[in-house]
PDB file of C-alpha atoms in Angstrom:
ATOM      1  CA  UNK J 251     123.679-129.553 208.708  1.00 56.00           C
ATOM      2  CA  UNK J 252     122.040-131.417 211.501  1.00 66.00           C
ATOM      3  CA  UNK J 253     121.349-130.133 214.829  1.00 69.00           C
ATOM      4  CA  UNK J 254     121.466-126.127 213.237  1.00 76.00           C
ATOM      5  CA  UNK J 255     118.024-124.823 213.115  1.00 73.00           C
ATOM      6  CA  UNK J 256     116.947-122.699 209.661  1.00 76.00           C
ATOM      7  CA  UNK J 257     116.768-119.245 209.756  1.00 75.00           C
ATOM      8  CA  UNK J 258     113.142-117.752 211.117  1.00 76.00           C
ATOM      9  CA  UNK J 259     110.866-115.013 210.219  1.00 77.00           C
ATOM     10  CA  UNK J 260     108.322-113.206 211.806  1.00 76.00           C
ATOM     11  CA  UNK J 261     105.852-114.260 209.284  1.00 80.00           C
ATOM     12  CA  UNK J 262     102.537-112.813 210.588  1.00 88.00           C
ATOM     13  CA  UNK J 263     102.099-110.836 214.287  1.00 93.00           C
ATOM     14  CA  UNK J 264     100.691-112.960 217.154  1.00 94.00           C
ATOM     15  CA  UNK J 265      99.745-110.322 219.868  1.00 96.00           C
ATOM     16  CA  UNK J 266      98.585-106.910 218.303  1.00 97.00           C
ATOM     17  CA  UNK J 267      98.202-103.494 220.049  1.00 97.00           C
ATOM     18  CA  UNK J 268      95.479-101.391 218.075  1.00 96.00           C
ATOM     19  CA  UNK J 269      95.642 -97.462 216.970  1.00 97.00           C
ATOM     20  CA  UNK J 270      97.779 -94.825 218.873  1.00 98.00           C
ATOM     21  CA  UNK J 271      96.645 -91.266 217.968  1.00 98.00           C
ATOM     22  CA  UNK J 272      99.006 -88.260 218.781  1.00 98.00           C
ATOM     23  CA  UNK J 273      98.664 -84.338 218.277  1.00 98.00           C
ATOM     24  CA  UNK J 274     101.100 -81.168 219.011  1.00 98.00           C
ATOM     25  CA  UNK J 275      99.464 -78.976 221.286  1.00 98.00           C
ATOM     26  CA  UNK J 276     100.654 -74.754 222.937  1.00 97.00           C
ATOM     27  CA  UNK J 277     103.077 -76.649 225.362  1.00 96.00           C
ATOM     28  CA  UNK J 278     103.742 -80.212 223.866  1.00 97.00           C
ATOM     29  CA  UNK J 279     102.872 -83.433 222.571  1.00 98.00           C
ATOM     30  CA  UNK J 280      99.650 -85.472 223.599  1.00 98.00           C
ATOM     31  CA  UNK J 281      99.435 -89.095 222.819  1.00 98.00           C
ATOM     32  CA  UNK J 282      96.342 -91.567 223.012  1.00 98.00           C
ATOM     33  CA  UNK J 283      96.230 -95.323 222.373  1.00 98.00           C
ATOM     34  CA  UNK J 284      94.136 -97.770 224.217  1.00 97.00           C
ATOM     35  CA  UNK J 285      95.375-101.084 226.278  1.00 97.00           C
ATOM     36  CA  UNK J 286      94.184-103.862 224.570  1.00 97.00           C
ATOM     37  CA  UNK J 287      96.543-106.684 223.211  1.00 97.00           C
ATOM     38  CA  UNK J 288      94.636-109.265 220.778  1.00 97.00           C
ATOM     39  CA  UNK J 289      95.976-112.598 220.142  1.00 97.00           C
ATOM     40  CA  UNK J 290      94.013-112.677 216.552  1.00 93.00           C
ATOM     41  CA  UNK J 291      90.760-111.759 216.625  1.00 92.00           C
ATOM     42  CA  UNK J 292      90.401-112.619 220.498  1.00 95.00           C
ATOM     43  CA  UNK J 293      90.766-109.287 222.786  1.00 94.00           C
ATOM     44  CA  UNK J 294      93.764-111.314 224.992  1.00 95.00           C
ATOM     45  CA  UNK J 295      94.732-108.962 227.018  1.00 97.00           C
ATOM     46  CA  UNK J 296      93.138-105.426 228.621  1.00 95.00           C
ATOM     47  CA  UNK J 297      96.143-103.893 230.373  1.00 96.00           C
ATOM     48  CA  UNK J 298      99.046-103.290 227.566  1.00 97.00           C
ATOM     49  CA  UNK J 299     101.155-100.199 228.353  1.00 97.00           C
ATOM     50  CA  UNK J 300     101.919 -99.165 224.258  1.00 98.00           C
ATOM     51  CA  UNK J 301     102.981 -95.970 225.481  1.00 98.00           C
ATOM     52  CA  UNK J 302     106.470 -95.681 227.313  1.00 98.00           C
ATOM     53  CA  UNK J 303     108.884 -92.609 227.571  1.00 98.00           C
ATOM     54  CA  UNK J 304     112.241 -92.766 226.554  1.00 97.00           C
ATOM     55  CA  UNK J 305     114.943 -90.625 227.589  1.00 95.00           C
ATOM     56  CA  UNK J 306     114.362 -87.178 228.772  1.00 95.00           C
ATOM     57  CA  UNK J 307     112.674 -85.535 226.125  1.00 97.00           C
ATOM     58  CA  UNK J 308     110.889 -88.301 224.067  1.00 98.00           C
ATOM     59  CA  UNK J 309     107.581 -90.131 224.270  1.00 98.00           C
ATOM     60  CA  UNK J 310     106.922 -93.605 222.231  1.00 98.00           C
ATOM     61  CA  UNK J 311     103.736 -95.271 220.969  1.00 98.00           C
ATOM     62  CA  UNK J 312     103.291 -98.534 218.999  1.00 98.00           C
ATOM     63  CA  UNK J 313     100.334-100.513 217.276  1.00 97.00           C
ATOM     64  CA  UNK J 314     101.072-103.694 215.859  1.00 97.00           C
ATOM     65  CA  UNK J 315     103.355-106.919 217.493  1.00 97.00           C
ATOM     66  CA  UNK J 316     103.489-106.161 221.409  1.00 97.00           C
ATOM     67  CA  UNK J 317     106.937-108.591 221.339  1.00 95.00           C
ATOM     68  CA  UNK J 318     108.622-106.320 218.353  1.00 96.00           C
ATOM     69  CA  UNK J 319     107.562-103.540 220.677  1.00 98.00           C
ATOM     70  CA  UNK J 320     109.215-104.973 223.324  1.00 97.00           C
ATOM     71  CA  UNK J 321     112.082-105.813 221.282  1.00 96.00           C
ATOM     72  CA  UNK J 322     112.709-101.893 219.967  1.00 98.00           C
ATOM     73  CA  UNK J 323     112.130-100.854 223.612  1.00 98.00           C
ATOM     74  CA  UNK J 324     115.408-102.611 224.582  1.00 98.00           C
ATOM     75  CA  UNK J 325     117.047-100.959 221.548  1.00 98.00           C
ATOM     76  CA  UNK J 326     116.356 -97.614 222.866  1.00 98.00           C
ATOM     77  CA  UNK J 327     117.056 -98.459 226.275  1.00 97.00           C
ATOM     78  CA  UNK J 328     120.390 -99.402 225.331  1.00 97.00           C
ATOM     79  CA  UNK J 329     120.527 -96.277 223.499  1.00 97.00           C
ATOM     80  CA  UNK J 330     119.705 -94.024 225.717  1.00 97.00           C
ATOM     81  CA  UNK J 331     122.145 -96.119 228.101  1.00 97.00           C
ATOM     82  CA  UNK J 332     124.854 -94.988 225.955  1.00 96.00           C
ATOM     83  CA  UNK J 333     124.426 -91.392 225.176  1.00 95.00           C
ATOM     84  CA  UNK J 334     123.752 -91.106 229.296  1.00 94.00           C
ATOM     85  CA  UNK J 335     127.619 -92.549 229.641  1.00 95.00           C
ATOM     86  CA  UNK J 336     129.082 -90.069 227.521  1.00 95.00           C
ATOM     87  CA  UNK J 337     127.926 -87.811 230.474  1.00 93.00           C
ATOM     88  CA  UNK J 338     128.510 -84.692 228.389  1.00 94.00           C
ATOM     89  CA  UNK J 339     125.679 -82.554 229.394  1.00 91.00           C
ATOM     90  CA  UNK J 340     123.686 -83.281 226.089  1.00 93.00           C
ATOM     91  CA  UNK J 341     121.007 -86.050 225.548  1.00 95.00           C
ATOM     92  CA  UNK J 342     119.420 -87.245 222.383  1.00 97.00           C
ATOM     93  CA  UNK J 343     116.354 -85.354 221.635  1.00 97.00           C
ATOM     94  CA  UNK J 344     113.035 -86.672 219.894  1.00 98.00           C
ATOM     95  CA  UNK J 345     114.179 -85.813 215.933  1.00 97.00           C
ATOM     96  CA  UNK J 346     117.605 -88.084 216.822  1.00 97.00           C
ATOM     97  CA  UNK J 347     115.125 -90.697 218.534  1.00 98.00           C
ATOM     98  CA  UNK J 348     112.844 -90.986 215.462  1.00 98.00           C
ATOM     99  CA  UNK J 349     115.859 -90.766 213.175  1.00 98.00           C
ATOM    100  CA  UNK J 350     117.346 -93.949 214.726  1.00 98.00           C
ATOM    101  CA  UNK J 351     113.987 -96.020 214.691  1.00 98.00           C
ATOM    102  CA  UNK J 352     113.441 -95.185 211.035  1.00 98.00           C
ATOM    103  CA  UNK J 353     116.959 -96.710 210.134  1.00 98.00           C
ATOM    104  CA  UNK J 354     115.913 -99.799 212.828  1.00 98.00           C
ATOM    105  CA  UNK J 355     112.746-100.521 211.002  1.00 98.00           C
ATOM    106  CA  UNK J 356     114.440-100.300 207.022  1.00 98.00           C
ATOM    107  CA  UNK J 357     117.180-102.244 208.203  1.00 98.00           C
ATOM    108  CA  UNK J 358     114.996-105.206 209.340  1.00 96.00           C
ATOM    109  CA  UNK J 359     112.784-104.774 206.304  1.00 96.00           C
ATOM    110  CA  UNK J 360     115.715-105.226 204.116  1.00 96.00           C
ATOM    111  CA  UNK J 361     116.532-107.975 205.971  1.00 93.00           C
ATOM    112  CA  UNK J 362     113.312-109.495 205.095  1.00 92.00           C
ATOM    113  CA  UNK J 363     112.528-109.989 209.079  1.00 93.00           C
ATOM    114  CA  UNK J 364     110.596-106.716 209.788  1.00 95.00           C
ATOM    115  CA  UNK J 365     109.500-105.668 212.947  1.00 96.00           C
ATOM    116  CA  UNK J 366     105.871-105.537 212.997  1.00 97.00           C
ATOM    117  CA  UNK J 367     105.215-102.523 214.158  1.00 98.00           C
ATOM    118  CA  UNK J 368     103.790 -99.078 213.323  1.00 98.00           C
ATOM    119  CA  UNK J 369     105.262 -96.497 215.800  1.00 98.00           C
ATOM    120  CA  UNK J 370     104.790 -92.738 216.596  1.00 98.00           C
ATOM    121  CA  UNK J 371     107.585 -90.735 218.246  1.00 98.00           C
ATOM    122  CA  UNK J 372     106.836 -87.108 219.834  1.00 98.00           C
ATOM    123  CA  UNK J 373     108.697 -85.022 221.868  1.00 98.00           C
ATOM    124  CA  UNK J 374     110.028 -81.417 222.786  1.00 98.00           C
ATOM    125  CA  UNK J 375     113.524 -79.779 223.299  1.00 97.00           C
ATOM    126  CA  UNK J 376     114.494 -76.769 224.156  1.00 95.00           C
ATOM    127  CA  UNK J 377     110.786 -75.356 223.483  1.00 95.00           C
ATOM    128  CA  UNK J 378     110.822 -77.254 220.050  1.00 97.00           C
ATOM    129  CA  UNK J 379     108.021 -79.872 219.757  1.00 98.00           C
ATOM    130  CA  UNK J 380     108.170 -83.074 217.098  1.00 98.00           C
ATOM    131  CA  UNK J 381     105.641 -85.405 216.101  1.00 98.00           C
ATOM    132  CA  UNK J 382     106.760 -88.077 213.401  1.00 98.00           C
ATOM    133  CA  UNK J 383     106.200 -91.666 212.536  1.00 98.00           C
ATOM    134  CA  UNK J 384     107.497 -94.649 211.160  1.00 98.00           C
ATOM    135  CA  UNK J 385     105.822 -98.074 209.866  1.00 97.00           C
ATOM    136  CA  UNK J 386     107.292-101.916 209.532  1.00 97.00           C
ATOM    137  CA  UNK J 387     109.073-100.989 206.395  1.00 96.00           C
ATOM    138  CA  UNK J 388     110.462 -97.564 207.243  1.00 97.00           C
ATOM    139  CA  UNK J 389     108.568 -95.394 205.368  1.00 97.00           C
ATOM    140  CA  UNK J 390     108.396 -92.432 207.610  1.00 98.00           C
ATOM    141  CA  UNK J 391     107.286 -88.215 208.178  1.00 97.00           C
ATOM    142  CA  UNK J 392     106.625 -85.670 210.155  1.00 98.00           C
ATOM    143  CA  UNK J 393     103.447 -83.565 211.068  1.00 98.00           C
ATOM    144  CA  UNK J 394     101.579 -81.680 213.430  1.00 98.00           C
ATOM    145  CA  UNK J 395      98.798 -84.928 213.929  1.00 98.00           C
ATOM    146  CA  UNK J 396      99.562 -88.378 213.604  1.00 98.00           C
ATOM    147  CA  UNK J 397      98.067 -91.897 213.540  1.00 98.00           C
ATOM    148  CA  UNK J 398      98.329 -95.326 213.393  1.00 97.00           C
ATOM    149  CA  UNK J 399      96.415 -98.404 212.106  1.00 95.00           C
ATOM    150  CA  UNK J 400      92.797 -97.886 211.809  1.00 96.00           C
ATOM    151  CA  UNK J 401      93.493 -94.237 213.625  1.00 96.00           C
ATOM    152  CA  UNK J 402      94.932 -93.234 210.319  1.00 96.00           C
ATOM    153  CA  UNK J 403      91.619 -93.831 208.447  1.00 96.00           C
ATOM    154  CA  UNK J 404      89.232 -92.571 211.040  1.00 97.00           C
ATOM    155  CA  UNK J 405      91.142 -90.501 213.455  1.00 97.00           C
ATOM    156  CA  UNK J 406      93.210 -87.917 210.694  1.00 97.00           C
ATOM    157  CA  UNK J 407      90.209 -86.942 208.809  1.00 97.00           C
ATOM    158  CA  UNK J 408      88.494 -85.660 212.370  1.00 98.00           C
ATOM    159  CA  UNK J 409      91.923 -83.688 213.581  1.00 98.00           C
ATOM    160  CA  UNK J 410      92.383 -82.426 209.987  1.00 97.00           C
ATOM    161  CA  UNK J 411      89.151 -80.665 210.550  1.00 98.00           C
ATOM    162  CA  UNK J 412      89.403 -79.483 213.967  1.00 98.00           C
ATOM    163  CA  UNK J 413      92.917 -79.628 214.922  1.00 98.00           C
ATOM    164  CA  UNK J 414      95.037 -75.909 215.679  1.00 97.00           C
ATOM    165  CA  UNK J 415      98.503 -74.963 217.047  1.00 93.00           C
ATOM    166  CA  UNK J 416      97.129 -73.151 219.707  1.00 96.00           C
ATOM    167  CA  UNK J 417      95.049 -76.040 221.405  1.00 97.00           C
ATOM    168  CA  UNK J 418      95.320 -75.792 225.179  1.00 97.00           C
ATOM    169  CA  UNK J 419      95.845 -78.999 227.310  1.00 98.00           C
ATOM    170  CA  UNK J 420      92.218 -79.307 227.922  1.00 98.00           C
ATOM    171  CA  UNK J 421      90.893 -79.330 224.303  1.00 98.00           C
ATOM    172  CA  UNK J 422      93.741 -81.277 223.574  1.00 98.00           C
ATOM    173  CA  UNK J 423      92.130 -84.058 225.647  1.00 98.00           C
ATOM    174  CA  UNK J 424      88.809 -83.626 224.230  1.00 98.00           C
ATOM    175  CA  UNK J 425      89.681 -83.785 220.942  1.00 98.00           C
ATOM    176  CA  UNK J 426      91.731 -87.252 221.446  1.00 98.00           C
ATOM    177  CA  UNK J 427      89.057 -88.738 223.406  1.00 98.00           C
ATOM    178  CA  UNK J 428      86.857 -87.916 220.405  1.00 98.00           C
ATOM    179  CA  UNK J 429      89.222 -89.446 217.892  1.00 98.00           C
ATOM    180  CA  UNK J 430      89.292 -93.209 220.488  1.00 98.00           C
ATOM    181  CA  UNK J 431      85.693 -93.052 220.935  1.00 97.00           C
ATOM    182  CA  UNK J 432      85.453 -92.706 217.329  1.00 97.00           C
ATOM    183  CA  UNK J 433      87.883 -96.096 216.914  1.00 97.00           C
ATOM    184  CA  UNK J 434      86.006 -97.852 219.650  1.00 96.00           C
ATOM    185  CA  UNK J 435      83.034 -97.779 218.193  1.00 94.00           C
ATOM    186  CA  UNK J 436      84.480 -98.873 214.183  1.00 93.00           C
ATOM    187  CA  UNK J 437      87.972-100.548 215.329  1.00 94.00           C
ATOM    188  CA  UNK J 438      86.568-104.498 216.643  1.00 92.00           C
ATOM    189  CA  UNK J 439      90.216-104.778 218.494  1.00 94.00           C
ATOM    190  CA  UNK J 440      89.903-101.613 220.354  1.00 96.00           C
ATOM    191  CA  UNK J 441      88.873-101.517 223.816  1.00 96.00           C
ATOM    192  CA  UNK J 442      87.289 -98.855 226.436  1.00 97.00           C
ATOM    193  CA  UNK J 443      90.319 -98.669 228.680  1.00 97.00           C
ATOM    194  CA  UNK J 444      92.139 -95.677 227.142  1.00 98.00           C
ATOM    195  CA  UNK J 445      95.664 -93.802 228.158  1.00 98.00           C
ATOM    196  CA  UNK J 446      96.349 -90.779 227.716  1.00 98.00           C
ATOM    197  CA  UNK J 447     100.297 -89.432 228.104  1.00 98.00           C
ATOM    198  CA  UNK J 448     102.104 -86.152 227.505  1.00 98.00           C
ATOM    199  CA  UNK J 449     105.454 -84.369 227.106  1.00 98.00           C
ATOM    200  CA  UNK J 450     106.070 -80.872 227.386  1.00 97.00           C
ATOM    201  CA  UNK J 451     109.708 -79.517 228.350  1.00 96.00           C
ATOM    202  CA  UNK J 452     109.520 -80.633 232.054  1.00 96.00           C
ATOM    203  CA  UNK J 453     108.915 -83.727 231.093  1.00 95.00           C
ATOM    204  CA  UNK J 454     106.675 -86.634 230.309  1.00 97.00           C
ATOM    205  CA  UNK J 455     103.349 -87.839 232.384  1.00 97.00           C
ATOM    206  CA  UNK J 456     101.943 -90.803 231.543  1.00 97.00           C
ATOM    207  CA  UNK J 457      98.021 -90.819 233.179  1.00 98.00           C
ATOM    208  CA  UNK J 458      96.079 -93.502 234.542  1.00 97.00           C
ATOM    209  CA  UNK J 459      94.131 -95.169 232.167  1.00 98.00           C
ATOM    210  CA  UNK J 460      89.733 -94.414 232.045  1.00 98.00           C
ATOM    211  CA  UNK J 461      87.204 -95.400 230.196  1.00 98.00           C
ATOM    212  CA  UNK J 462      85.179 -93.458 227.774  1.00 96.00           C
ATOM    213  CA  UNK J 463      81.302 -92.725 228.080  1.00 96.00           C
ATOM    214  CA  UNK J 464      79.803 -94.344 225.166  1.00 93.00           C
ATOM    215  CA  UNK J 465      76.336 -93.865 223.748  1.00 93.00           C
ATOM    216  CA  UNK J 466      75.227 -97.504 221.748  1.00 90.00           C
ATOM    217  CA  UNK J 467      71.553 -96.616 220.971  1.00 90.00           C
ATOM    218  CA  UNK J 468      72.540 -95.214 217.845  1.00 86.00           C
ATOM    219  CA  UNK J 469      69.586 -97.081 215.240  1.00 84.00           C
ATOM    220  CA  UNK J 470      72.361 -98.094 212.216  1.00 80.00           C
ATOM    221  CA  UNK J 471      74.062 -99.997 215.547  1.00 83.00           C
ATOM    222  CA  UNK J 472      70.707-101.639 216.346  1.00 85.00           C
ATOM    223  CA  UNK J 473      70.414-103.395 212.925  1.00 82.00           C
ATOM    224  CA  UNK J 474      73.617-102.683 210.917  1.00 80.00           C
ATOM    225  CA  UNK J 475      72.923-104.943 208.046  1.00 82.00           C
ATOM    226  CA  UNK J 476      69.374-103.604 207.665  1.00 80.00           C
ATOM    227  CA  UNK J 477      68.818-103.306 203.776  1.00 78.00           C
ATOM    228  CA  UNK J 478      72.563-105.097 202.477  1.00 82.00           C
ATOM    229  CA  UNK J 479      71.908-107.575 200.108  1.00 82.00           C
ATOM    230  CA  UNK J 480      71.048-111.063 201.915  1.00 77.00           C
ATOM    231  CA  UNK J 481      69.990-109.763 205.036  1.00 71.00           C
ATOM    232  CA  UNK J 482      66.585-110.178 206.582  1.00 63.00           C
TER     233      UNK J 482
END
């Protein structure tokens, strides 16, 4: 029929957010994920918020399309919009949070329009942390350290090794500055302009964002194609 325009699909992502790392720690959730947004290859833009709190007791992070992001954002902001009107003294905790975006992302991968996004919900209440994930096609779990992207390659093998319940807030830090400086220097879309956000039962804090100190004198950095096949 003329004049009605055929149905569209996000075919491939245009602006892409890189890794977001998060770990339980004694009080909470800590989550890491730098601010770059790259349109392709090309490092766009150096100030994208991918982590945003939502509701009282829940803390979001996304890689992938920053528009999708966007997109769920509005979903939960209308959901938390909702459960605030029933005004009932309860509010939607972090396992009903991640519960609802793992039915949002199956749904629009059975509707062969996913959105293109890999995202990591944590939160904590009354005293009970959670830490789970879901990915553009809604295959989702749970666990006490999670990643996305390039983060799940490099970043899970590190806090498998030196991750423990009882981390304080402090080593918490350190080891999730370890696990970005460890995706800045193998991840080409990250970027040194890190933040750094947590939740604990008061609430969330979302910190300023810093850069990392970076050592780049490393020889295999020098010449990293010294004795592959071709090279001179």
């Amino acid at each position: 029929m003329e004049g009605v325009a055929e149905s569209q699909r996000t075919l491939y992502p245009y602006v892409t957010g890189s890794s977001v790392v998060a770990i339980k720690y004694k009080d909470g959730i800590l989550m890491a994920a730098d601010m770059g947004g790259s349109y392709g290859s090309t490092l766009r833009y150096k100030s994208v918020e991918r982590i945003k709190p939502i509701g009282k007791h829940s803390l979001l992070g996304a890689s992938g399309e920053i528009s999708d992001f966007q997109e769920i954002l509005r979903y939960l902001d209308e959901l938390i919009l909702y459960d605030n009107m029933w005004d009932d003294g309860n509010s939607l905790g972090p396992k009903e949070v991640h519960n609802y975006l793992t039915r949002v992302m199956y749904n629009r991968r059975n509707k062969f329009n996913p959105l293109w996004n890999a995202l990591v919900l944590g939160g904590v209440k009354n005293g009970q942390k959670y830490l789970g994930m879901v990915n553009m096609i809604g295959i989702n779990f749970e666990d006490n350290h999670v990643a996305t992207g390039l983060g799940n390659h490099l970043a899970r093998p590190i806090l498998r090794d030196e991750w423990h319940e009882n981390l304080t807030f402090e080593e918490g830090v350190k080891l999730l500055e370890k696990c970005m400086r460890v995706l800045l220097y193998r991840d080409r879309s990250a970027v040194n302009k890190i933040q750094i956000s947590k939740i604990t039962d008061e609430g969330a804090t979302v910190y300023p964002p810093f850069s990392l100190k970076t050592y780049w004198e490393f020889s295999a950095f020098k010449n990293p194609t010294a004795g592959a096949e071709g090279s001179n």
